Tab-separated table of C-alpha atoms and ligand atoms in Angstrom:
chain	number	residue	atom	x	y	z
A	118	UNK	CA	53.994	81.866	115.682
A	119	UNK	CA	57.675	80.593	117.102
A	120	UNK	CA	59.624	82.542	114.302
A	121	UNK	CA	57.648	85.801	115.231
A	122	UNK	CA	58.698	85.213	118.593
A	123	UNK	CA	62.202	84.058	117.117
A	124	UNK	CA	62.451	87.560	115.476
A	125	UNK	CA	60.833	89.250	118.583
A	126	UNK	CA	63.648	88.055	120.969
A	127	UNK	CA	66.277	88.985	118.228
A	128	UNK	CA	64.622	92.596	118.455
A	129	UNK	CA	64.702	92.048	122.678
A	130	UNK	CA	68.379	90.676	122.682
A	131	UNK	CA	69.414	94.102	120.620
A	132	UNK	CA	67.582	96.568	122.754
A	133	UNK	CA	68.983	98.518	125.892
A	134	UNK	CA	66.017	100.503	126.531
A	135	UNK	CA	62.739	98.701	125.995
A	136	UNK	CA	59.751	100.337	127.214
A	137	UNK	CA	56.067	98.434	127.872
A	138	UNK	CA	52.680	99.539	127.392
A	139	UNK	CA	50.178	97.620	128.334
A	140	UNK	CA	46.230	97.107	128.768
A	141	UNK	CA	43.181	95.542	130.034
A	142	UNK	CA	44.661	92.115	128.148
A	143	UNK	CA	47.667	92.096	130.043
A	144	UNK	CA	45.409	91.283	133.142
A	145	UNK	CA	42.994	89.085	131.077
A	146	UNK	CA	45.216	85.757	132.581
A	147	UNK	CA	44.760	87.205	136.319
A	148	UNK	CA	40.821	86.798	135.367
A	149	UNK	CA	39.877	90.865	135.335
A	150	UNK	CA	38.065	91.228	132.292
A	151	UNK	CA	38.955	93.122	129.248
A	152	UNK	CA	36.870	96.252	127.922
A	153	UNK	CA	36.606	95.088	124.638
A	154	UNK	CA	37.873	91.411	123.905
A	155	UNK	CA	35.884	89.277	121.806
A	156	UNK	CA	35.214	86.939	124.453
A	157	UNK	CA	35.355	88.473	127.884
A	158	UNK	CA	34.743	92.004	127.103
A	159	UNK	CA	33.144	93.810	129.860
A	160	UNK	CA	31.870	96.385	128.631
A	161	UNK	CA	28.801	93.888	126.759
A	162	UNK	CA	27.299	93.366	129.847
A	163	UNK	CA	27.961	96.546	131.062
A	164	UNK	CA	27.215	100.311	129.968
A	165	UNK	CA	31.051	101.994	130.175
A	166	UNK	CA	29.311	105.618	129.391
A	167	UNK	CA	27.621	104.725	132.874
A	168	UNK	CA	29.788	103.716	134.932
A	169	UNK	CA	32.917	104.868	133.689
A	170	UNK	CA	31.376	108.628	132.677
A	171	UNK	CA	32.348	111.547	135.492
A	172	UNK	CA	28.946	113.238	134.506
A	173	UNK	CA	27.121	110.152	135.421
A	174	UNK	CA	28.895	109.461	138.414
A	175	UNK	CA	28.553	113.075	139.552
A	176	UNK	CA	24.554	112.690	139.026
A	177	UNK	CA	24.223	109.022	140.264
A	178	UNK	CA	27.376	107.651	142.321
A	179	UNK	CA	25.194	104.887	143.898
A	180	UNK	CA	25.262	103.033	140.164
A	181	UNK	CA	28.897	103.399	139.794
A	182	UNK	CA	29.072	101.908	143.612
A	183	UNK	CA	26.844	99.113	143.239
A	184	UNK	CA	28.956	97.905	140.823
A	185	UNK	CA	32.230	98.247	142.570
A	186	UNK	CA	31.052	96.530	145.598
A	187	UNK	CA	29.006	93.753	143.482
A	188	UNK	CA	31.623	92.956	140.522
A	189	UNK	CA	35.135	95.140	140.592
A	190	UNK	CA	36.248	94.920	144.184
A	191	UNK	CA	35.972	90.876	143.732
A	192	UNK	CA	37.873	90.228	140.815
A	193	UNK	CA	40.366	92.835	141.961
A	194	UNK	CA	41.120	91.589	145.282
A	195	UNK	CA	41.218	88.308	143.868
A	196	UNK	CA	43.693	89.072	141.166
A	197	UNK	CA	47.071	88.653	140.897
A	198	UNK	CA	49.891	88.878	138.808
A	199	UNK	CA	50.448	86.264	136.119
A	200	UNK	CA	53.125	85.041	134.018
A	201	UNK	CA	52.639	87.690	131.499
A	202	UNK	CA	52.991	90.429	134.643
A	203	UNK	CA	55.893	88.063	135.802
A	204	UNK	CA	57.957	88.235	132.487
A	205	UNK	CA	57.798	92.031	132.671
A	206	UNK	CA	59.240	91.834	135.730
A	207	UNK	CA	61.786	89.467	134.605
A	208	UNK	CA	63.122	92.029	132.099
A	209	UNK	CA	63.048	94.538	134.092
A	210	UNK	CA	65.758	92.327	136.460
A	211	UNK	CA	68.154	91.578	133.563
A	212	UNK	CA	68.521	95.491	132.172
A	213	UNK	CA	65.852	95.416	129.607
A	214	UNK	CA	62.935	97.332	130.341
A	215	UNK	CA	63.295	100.676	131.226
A	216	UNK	CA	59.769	101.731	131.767
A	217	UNK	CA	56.225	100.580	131.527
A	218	UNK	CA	53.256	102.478	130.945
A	219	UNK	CA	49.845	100.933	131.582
A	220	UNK	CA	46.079	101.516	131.106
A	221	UNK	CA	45.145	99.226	133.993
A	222	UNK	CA	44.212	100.612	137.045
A	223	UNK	CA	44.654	96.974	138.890
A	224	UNK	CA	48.293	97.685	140.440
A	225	UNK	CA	49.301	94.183	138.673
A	226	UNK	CA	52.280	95.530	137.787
A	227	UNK	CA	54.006	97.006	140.788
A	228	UNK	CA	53.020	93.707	142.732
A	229	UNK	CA	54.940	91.946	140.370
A	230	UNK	CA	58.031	93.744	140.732
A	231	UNK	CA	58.054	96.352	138.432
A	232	UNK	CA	59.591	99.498	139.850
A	233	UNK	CA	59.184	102.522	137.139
A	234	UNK	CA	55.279	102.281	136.169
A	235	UNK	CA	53.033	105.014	134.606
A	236	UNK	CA	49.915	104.481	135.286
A	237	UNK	CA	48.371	106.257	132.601
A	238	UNK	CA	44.390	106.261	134.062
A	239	UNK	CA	45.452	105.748	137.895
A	240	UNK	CA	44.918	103.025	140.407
A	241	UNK	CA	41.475	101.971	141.310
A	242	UNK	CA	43.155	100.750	144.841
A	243	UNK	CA	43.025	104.654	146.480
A	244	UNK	CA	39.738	106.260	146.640
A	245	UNK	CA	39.666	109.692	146.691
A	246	UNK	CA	37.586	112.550	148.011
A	247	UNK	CA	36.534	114.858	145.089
A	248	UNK	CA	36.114	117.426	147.231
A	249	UNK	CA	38.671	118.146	150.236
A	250	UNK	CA	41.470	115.861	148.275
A	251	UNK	CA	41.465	113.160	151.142
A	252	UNK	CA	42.472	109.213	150.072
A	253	UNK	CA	41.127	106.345	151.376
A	254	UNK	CA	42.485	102.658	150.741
A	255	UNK	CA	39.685	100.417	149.471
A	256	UNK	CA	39.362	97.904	151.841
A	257	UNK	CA	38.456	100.720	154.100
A	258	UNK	CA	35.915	101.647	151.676
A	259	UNK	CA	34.509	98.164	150.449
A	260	UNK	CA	33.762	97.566	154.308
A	261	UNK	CA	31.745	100.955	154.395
A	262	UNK	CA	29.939	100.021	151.145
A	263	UNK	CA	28.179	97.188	152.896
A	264	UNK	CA	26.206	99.432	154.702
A	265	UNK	CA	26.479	103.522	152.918
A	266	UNK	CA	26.190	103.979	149.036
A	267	UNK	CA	27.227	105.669	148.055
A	268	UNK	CA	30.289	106.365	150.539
A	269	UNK	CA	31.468	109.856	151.547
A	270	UNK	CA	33.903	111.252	152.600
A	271	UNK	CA	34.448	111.288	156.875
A	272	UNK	CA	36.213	115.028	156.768
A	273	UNK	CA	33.952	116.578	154.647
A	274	UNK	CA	31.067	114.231	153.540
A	275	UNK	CA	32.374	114.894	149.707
A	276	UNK	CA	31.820	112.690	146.914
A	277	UNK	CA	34.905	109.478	146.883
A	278	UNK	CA	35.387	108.513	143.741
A	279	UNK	CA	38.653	105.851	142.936
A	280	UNK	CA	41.232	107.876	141.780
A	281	UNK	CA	40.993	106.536	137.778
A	282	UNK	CA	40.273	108.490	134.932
A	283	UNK	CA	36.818	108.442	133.792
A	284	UNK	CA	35.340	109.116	130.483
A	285	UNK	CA	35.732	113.068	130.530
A	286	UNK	CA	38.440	113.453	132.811
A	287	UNK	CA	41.601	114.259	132.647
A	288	UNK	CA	44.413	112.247	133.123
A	289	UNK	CA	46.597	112.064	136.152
A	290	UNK	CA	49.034	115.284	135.877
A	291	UNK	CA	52.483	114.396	134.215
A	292	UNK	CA	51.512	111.348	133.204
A	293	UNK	CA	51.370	111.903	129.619
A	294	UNK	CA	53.852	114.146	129.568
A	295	UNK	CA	56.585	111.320	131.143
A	296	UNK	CA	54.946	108.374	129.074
A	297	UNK	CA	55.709	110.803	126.176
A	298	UNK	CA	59.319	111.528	127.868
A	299	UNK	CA	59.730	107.522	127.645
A	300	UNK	CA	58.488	106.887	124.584
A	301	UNK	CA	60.975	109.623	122.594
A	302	UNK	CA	63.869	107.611	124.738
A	303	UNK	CA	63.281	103.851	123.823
A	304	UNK	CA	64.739	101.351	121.258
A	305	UNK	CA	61.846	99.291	122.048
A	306	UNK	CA	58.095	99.526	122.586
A	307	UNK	CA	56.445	96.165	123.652
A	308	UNK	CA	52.981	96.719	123.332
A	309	UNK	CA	50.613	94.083	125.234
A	310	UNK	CA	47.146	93.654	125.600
A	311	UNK	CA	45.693	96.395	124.272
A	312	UNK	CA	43.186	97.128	121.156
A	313	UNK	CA	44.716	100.429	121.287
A	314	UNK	CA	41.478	102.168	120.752
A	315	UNK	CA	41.409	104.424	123.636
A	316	UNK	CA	43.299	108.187	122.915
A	317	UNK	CA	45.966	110.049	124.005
A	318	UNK	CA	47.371	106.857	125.497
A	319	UNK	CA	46.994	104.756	121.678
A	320	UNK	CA	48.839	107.432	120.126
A	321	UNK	CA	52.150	106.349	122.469
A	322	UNK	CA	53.194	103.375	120.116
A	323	UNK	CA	52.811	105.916	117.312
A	324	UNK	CA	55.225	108.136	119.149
A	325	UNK	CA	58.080	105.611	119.707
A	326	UNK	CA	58.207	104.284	115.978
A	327	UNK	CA	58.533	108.061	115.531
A	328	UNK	CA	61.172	108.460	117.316
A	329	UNK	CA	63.091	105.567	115.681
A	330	UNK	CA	61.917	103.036	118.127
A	331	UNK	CA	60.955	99.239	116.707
A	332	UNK	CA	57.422	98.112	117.897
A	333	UNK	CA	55.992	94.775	118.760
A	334	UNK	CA	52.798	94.055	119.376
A	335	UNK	CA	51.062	90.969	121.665
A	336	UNK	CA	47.467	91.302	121.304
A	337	UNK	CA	45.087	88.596	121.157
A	338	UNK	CA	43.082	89.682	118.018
A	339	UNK	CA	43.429	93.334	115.936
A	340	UNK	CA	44.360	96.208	117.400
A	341	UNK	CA	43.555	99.975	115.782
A	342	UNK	CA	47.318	100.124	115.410
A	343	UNK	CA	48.338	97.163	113.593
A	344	UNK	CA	50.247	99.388	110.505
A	345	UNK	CA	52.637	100.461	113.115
A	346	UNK	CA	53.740	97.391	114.430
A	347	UNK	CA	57.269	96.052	113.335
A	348	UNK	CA	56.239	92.650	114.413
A	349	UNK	CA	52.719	91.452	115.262
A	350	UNK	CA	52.146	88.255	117.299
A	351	UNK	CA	48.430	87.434	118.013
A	352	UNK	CA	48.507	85.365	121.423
A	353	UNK	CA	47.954	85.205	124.593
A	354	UNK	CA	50.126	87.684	126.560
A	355	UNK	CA	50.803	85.100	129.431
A	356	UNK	CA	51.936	82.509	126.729
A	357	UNK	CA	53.981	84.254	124.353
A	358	UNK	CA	56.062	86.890	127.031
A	359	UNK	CA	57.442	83.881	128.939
A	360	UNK	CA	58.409	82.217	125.676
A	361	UNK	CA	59.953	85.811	124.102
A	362	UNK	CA	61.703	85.887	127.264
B	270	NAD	P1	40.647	96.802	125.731
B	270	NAD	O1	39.647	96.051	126.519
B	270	NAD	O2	40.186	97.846	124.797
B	270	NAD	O3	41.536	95.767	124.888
B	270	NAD	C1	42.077	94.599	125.439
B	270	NAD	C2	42.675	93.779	124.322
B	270	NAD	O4	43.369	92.683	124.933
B	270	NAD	C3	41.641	93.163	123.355
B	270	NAD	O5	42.072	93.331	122.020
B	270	NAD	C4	41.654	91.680	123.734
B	270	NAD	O6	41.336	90.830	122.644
B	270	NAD	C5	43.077	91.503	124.184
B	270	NAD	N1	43.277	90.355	125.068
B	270	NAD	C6	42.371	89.689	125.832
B	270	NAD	N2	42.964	88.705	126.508
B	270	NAD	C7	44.275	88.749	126.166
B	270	NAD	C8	45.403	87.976	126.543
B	270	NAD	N3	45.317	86.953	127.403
B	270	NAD	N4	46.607	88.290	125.997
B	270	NAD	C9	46.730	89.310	125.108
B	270	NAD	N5	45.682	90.066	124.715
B	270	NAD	C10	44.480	89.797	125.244
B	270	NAD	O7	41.667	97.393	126.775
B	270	NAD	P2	42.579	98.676	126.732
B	270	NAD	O8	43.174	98.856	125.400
B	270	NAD	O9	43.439	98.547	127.931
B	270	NAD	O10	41.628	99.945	126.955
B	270	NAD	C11	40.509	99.951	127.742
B	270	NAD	C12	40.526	100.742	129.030
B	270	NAD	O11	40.117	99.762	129.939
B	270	NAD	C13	41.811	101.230	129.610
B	270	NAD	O12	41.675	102.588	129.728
B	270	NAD	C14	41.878	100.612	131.042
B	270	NAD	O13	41.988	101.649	132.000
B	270	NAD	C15	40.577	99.978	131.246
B	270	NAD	N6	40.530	98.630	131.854
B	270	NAD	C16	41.449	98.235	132.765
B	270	NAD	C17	41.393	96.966	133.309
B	270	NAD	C18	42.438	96.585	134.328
B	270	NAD	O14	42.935	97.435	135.053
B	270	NAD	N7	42.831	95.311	134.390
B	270	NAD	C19	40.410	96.065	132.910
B	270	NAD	C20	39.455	96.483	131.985
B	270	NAD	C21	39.546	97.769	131.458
């Protein structure tokens, strides 16, 4: 593992424009689980074409909420960034990293420092009113979910949803379009915690080593997009970035 990450900070220490894209394993350290890791993966305790599907939220919001209130809010407002998030940061503050893009909807990334973020699927941290277009921060809503489920909206009783992309949804406008923007423009790509499984956003590491950009992925276990990767270190995100860095 310590030449990979020899010949990954070789690639670093020649790059001016590095961009990041990250997912749910970037987090993992924080203690938000991942989707689909071997070990902590959410999504085998629970159904993610429940409560992560806009036609099933649209028929029954109260599941979604339930779950929210009982499991997400928690380990979101208990989260925070860790030294994989920190190292990020770190390269942002010496001239490295241009740009990241991320899957997670857990704002880990700004609260570390990071000042140019994408977030690809949005940020579970405003709640939104599906109807009338009204936002609501989520302590404000986490209080009201105590007692209403599911919550509506105070201006025009409409349906709040957070505002993350759900299975069937689109994602938030121009965010494609400038992760795309970044990816034609990097030297780069440091691609962290993801299994890369979830489209258009997988197809961005793709894109860079298109456009000439080197790739490096930190995943712990395969990803979908291994044959892209220039180098491949399998390893904990908040154990290898500080050590690349
Ligand atoms: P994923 O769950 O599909 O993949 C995560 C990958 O990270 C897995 O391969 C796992 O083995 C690996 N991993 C686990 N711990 C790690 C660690 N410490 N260091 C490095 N790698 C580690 O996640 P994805 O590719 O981001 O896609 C799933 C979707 O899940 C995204 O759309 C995202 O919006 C959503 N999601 C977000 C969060 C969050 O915001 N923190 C959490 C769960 C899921």
């Amino acid at each position: 593992m310590n030449d990979l990450i020899n010949k990954a900070a070789q690639l670093v220490a020649r790059s001016g424009r590095i961009v990041a894209f990250t997912g749910a394993g970037v987090s993992a350290e924080s203690g938000i689980p991942t989707y689909r890791g071997e070990s902590d993966g959410l999504w085998k305790e629970y159904d993610p074409n429940i409560y992560a599907n806009i036609d099933y939220f649209k028929k029954d919001p109260t599941y979604f909420w339930s779950f929210f209130r009982d499991i997400r809010y928690r380990t979101l407002v208990s989260s925070s960034p860790n030294a994989a998030h920190n190292a990020l940061a770190k390269l942002e503050q010496m001239g490295k990293l241009h740009t990241v893009i991320t899957q997670n909807i857990d704002g880990l990334h700004k609260d570390a420092g990071n000042t140019n973020v994408i977030e690809l699927h949005g940020n579970t941290r405003v709640i939104g009113c599906l109807e009338c277009e009204a936002d609501y921060d989520f302590e404000t809503i986490n209080t009201r979910i105590k007692t209403q489920l599911p919550p509506l909206c105070d201006k025009c009783g409409g349906m709040l949803k957070p505002r993350v992309t759900f299975f069937g949804e689109q994602l938030p406008a121009g965010a494609m379009e400038n992760a795309a923007y970044a990816c034609a423009n990097c030297d780069l790509m440091l691609v962290v915690g993801s299994t890369l499984a979830v489209f258009p956003a997988a197809s961005l590491p793709m894109m860079a080593s298109r456009s000439g950009a080197k790739v490096i992925i930190i995943n712990l276990g395969q990803t979908e997009m291994d044959q892209v990767a220039d180098i491949l270190i399998d390893g904990k995100a908040g154990e290898v970035l500080p050590l690349l860095l």
